[in-house]
mmCIF file of C-alpha atoms in Angstrom:
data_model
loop_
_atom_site.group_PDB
_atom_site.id
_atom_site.type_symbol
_atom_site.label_atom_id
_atom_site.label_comp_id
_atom_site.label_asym_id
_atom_site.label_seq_id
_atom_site.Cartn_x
_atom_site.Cartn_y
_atom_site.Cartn_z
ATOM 1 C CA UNK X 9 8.517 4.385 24.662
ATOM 2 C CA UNK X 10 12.040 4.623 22.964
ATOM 3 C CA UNK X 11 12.536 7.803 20.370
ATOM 4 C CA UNK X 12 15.296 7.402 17.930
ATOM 5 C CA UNK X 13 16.442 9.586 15.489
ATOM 6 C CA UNK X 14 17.740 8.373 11.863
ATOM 7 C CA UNK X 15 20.002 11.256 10.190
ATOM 8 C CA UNK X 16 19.275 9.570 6.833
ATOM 9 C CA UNK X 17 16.142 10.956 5.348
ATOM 10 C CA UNK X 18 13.950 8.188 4.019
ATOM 11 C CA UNK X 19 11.518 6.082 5.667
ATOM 12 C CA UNK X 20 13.203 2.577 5.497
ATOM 13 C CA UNK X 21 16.086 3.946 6.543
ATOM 14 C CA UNK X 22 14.242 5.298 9.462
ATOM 15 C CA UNK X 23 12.258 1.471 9.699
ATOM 16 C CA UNK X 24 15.847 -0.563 9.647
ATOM 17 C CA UNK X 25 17.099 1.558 12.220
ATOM 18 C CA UNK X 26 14.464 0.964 14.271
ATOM 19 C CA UNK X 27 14.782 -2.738 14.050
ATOM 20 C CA UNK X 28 18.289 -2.155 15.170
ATOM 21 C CA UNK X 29 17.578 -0.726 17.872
ATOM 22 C CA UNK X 30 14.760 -3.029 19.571
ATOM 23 C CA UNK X 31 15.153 -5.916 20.930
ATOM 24 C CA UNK X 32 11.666 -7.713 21.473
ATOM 25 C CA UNK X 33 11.271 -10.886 19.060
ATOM 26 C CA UNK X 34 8.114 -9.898 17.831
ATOM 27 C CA UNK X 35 8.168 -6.865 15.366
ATOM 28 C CA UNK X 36 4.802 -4.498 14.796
ATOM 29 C CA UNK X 37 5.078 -2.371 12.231
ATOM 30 C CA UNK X 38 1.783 0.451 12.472
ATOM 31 C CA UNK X 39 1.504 4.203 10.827
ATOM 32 C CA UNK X 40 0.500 7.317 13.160
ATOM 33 C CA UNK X 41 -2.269 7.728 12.155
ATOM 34 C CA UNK X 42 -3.995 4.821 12.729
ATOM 35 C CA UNK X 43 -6.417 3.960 16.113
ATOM 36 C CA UNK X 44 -6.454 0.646 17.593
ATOM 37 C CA UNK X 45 -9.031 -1.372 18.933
ATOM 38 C CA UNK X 46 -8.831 -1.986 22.674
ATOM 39 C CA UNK X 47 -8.100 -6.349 22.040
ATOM 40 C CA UNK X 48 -5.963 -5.627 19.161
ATOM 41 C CA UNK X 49 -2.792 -6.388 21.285
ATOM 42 C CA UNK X 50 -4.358 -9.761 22.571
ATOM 43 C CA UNK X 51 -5.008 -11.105 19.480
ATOM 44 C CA UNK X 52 -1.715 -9.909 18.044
ATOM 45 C CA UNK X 53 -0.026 -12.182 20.756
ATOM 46 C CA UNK X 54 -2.713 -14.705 20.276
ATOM 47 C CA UNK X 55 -2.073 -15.444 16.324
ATOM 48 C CA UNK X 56 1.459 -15.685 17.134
ATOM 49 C CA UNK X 57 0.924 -18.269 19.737
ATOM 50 C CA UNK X 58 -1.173 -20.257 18.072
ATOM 51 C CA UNK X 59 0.226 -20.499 14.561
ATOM 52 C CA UNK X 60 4.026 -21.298 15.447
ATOM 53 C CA UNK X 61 4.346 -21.898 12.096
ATOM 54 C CA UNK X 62 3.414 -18.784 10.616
ATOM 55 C CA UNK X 63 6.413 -15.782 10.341
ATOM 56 C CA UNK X 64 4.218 -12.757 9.273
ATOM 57 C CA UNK X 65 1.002 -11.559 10.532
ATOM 58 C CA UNK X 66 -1.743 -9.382 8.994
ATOM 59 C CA UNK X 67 -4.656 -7.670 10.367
ATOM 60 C CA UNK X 68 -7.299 -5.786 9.068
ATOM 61 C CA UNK X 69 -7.746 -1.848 8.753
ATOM 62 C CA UNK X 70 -11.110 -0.050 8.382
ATOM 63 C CA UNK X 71 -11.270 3.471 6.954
ATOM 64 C CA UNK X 72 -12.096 6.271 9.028
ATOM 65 C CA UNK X 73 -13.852 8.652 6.832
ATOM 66 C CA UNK X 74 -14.016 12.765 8.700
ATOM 67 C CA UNK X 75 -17.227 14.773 8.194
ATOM 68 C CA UNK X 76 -18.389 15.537 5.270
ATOM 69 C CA UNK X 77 -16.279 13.305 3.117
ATOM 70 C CA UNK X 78 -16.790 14.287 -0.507
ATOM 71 C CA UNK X 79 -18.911 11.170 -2.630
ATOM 72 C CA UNK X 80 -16.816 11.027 -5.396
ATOM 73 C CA UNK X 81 -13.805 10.062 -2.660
ATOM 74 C CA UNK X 82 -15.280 7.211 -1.404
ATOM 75 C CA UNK X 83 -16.706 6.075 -4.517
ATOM 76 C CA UNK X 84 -13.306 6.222 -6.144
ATOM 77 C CA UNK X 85 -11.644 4.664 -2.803
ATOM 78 C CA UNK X 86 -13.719 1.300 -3.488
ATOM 79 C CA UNK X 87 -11.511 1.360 -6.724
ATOM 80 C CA UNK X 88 -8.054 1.370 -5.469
ATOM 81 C CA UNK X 89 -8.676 0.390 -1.774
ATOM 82 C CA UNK X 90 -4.919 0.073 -0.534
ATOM 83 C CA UNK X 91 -4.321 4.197 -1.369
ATOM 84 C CA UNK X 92 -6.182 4.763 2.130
ATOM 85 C CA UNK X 93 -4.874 1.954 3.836
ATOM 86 C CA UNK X 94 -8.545 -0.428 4.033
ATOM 87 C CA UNK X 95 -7.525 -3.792 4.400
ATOM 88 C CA UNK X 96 -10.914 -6.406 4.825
ATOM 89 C CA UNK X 97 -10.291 -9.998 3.689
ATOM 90 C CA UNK X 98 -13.275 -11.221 5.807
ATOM 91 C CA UNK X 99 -14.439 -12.122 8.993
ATOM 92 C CA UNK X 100 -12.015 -15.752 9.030
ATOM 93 C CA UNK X 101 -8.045 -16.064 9.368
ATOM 94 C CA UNK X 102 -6.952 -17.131 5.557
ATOM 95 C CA UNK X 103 -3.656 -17.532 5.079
ATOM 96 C CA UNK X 104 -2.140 -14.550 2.324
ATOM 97 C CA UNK X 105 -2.019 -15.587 -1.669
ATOM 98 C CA UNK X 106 0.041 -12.933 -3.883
ATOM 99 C CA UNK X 107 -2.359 -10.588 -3.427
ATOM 100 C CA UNK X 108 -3.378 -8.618 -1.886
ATOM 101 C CA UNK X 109 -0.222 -8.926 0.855
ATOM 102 C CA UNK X 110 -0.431 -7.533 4.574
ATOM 103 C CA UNK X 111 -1.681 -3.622 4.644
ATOM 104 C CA UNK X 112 1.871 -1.736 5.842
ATOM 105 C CA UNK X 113 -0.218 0.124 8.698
ATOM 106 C CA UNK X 114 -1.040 -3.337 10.502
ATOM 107 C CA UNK X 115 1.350 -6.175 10.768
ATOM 108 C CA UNK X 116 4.049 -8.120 12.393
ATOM 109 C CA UNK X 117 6.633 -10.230 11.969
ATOM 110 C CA UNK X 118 8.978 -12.994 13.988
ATOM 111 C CA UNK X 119 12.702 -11.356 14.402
ATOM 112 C CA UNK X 120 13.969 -14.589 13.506
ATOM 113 C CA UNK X 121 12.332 -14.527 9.669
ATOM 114 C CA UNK X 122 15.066 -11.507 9.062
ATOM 115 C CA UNK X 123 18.090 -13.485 10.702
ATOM 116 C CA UNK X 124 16.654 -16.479 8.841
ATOM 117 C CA UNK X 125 17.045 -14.445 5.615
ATOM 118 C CA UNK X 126 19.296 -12.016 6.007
ATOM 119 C CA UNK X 127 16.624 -9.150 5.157
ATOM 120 C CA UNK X 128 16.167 -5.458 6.032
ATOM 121 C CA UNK X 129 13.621 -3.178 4.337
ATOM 122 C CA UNK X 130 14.820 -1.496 0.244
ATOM 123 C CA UNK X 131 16.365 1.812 1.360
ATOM 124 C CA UNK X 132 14.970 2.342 -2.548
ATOM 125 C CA UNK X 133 11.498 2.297 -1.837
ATOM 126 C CA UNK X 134 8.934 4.460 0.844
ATOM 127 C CA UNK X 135 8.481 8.206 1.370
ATOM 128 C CA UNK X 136 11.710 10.054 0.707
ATOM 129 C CA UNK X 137 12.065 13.958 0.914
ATOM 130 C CA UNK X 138 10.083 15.050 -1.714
ATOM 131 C CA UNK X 139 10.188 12.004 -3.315
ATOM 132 C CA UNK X 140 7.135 9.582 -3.157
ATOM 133 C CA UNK X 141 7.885 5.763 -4.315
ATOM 134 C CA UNK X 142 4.918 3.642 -2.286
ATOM 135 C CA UNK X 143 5.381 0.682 -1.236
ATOM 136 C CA UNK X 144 8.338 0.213 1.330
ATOM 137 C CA UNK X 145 6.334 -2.807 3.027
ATOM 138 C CA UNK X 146 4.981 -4.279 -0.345
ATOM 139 C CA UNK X 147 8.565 -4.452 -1.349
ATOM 140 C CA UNK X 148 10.065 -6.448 1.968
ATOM 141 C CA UNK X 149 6.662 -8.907 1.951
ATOM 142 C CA UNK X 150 6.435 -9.707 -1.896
ATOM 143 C CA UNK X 151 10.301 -10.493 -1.103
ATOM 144 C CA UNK X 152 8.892 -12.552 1.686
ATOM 145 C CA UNK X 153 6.727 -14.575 0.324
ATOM 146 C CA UNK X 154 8.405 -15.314 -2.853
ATOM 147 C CA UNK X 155 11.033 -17.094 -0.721
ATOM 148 C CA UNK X 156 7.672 -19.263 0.585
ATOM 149 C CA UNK X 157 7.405 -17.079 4.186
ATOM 150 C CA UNK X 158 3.974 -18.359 5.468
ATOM 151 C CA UNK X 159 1.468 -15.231 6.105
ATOM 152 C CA UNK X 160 -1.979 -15.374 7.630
ATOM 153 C CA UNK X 161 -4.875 -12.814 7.764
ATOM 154 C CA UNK X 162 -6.087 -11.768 11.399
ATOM 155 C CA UNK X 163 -9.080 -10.334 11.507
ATOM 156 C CA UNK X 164 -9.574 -9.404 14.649
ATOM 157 C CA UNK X 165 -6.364 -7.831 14.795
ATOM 158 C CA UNK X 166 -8.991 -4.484 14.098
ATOM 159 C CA UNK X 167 -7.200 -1.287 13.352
ATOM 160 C CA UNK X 168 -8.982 1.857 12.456
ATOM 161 C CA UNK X 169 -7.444 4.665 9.684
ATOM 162 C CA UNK X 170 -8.042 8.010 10.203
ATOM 163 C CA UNK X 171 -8.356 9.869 6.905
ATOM 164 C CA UNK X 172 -8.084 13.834 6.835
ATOM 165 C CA UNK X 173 -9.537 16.143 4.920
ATOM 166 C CA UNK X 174 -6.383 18.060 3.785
ATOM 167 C CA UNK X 175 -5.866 14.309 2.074
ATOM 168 C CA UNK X 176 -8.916 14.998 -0.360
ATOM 169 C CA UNK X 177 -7.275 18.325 -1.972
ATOM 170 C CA UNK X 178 -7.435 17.610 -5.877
ATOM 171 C CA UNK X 179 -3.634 17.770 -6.747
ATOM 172 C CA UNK X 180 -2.970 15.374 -4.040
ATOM 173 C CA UNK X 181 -5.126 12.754 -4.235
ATOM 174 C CA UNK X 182 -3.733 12.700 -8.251
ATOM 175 C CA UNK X 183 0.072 12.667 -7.196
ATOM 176 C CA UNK X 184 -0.633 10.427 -4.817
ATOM 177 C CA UNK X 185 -2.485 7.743 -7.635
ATOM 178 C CA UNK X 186 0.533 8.877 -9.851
ATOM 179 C CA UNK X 187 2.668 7.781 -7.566
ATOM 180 C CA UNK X 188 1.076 4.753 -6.747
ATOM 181 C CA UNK X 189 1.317 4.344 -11.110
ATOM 182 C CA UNK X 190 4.573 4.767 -10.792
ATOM 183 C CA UNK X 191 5.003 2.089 -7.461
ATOM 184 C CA UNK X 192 3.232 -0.892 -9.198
ATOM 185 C CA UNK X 193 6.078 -1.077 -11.992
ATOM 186 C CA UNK X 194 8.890 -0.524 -9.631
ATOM 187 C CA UNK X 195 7.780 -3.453 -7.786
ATOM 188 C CA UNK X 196 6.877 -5.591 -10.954
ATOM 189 C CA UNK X 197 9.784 -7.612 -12.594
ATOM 190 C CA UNK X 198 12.111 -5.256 -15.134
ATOM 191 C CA UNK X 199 10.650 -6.753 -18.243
ATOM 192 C CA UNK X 200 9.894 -4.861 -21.541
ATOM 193 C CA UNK X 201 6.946 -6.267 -22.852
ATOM 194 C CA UNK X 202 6.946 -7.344 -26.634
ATOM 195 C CA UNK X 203 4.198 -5.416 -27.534
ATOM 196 C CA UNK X 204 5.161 -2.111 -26.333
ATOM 197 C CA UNK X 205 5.362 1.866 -27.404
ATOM 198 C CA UNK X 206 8.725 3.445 -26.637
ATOM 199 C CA UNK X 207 8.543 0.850 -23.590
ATOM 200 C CA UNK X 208 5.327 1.111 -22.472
ATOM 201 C CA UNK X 209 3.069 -1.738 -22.983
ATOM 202 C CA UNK X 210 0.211 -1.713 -25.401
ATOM 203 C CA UNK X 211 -2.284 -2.895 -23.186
ATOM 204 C CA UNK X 212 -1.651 0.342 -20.801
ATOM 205 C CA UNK X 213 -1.788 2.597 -23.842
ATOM 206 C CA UNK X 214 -5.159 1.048 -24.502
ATOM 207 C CA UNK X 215 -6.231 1.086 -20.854
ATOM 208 C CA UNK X 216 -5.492 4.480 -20.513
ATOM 209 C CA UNK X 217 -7.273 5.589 -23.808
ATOM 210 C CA UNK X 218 -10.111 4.125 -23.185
ATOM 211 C CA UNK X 219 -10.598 5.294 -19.737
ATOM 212 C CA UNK X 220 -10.046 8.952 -20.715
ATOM 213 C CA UNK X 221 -13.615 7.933 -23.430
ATOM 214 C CA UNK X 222 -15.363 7.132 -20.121
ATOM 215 C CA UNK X 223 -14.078 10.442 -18.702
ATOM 216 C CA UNK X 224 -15.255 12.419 -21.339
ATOM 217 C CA UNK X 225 -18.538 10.918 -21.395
ATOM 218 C CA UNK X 226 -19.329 10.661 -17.716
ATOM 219 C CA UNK X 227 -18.222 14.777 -17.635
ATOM 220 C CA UNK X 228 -20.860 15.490 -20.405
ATOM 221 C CA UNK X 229 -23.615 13.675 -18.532
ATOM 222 C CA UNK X 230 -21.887 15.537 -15.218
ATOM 223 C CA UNK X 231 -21.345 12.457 -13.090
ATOM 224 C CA UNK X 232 -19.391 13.893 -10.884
ATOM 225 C CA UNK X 233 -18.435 10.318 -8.688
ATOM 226 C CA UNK X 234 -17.693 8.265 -12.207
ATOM 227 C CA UNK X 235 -15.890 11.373 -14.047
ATOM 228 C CA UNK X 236 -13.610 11.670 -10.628
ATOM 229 C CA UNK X 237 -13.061 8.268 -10.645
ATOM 230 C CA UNK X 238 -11.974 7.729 -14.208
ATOM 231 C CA UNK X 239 -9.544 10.812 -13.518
ATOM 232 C CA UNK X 240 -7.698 9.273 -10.771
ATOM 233 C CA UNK X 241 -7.408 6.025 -13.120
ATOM 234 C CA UNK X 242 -5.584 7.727 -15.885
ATOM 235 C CA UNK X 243 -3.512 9.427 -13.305
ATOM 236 C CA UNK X 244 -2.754 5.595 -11.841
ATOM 237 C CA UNK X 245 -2.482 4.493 -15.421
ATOM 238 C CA UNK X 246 -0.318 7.717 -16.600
ATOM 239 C CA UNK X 247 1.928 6.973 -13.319
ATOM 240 C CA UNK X 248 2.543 3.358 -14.934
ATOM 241 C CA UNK X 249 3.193 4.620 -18.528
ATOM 242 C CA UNK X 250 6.010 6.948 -17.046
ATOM 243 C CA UNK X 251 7.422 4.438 -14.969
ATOM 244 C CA UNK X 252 7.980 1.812 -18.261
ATOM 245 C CA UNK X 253 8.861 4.799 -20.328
ATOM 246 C CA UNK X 254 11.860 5.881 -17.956
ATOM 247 C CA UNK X 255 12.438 2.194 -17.467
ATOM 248 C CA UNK X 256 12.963 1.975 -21.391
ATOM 249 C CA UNK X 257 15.414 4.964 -21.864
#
């Protein structure tokens, strides 16, 4: 094990240095937090020997709940699935559409696809300070496969996610779904909708006021899971409308 350190604060930064520095021609990008299964590394060198074709490899990512995982969190995790890193397309390789794309805490890539394209990860995107824009590997793959970069699903290419329970604190878990709001524009085309308010498009306005209806109504019949829920999807939503609105000005 190699440790590197990147003075420029920002985690692509940190990822394009690291690609710098190796030299292997097989890339594996995983978080720290994740655990691996004990036949994850075979398979990882299997699917690339056996699908020469192929430039980008995804596997798949169970959540690892703690004890005593509040309801309403996993109820509300079925909802947006990628904000704790679960990434199940099935029990059979399938090769990636759109979306959803490989899960940033388990692929790999050929060193030749970023020679071929003259690529490196958006310094603009990822974890940043203080500063939280998701989606540092949804940025470089959506790039990827727009140019046509052929990605397949491997599922036995098993990763586990540990979740912890500092991540279930209220204010968190709603900056984090802000964030990710904010994320899903940022990596969207810069288009101003027609039908829009000060930028923002109508159909978020009326996403966003109708959810906040359920959440009133599931907090008078105190359904805890479904009133959580519908809070963390104006927060998502409310993330969006200040990402167009800033966008806009």
């Amino acid at each position: 094990v190699r440790y590197f350190f990147e003075q420029k604060q920002g985690k692509n930064y940190a990822i394009n240095y690291g690609i710098r520095m190796s030299c292997g021609e097989i890339l594996i990008f995983i978080d720290d937090d994740i655990t691996v299964e004990k036949s994850w590394f075979d398979f990882v060198i299997q699917s690339i020997q056996k699908n020469p074709d192929v430039e980008i490899f995804g596997g798949r990512i169970f959540t690892k709940w703690p004890d005593l995982t509040p309801e309403w969190v996993r109820y509300s995790s079925s909802t947006f699935p990628f904000l704790f890193c679960d990434h199940n397309l099935g029990e059979k390789q399938v090769y990636y559409s759109n979306s959803p794309l490989p899960a940033g805490a388990n692929f790999w890539i050929k060193r030749s696809l970023l020679k071929k394209y003259n690529v490196m990860f958006n310094v603009n995107y990822g974890p940043c300070g203080m500063k939280r824009v998701s989606g540092s590997e949804t940025e470089f793959l959506k790039r990827m496969y727009d140019n046509g970069v052929k990605m397949l699903y491997v599922p036995d290419a098993l990763v586990y996610h540990r979740v912890l329970p500092c991540e279930f604190e209220f204010r968190r878990l709603i900056h984090r779904f802000f964030s990710a709001g904010k994320s899903a524009v940022a990596l969207s085309p810069e288009i101003i909708p027609r039908r829009s308010l000060f930028g923002i498009p109508l159909y978020i306005v009326r996403q966003t006021l109708e959810e906040l209806v359920v959440l009133i109504f599931f907090l008078l019949l105190l359904h805890k899971n479904k009133y959580m829920n519908s809070l963390i999807k104006i927060s998502y939503f409310w993330g969006k409308t200040n990402a167009y609105y800033n966008r806009c000005k």
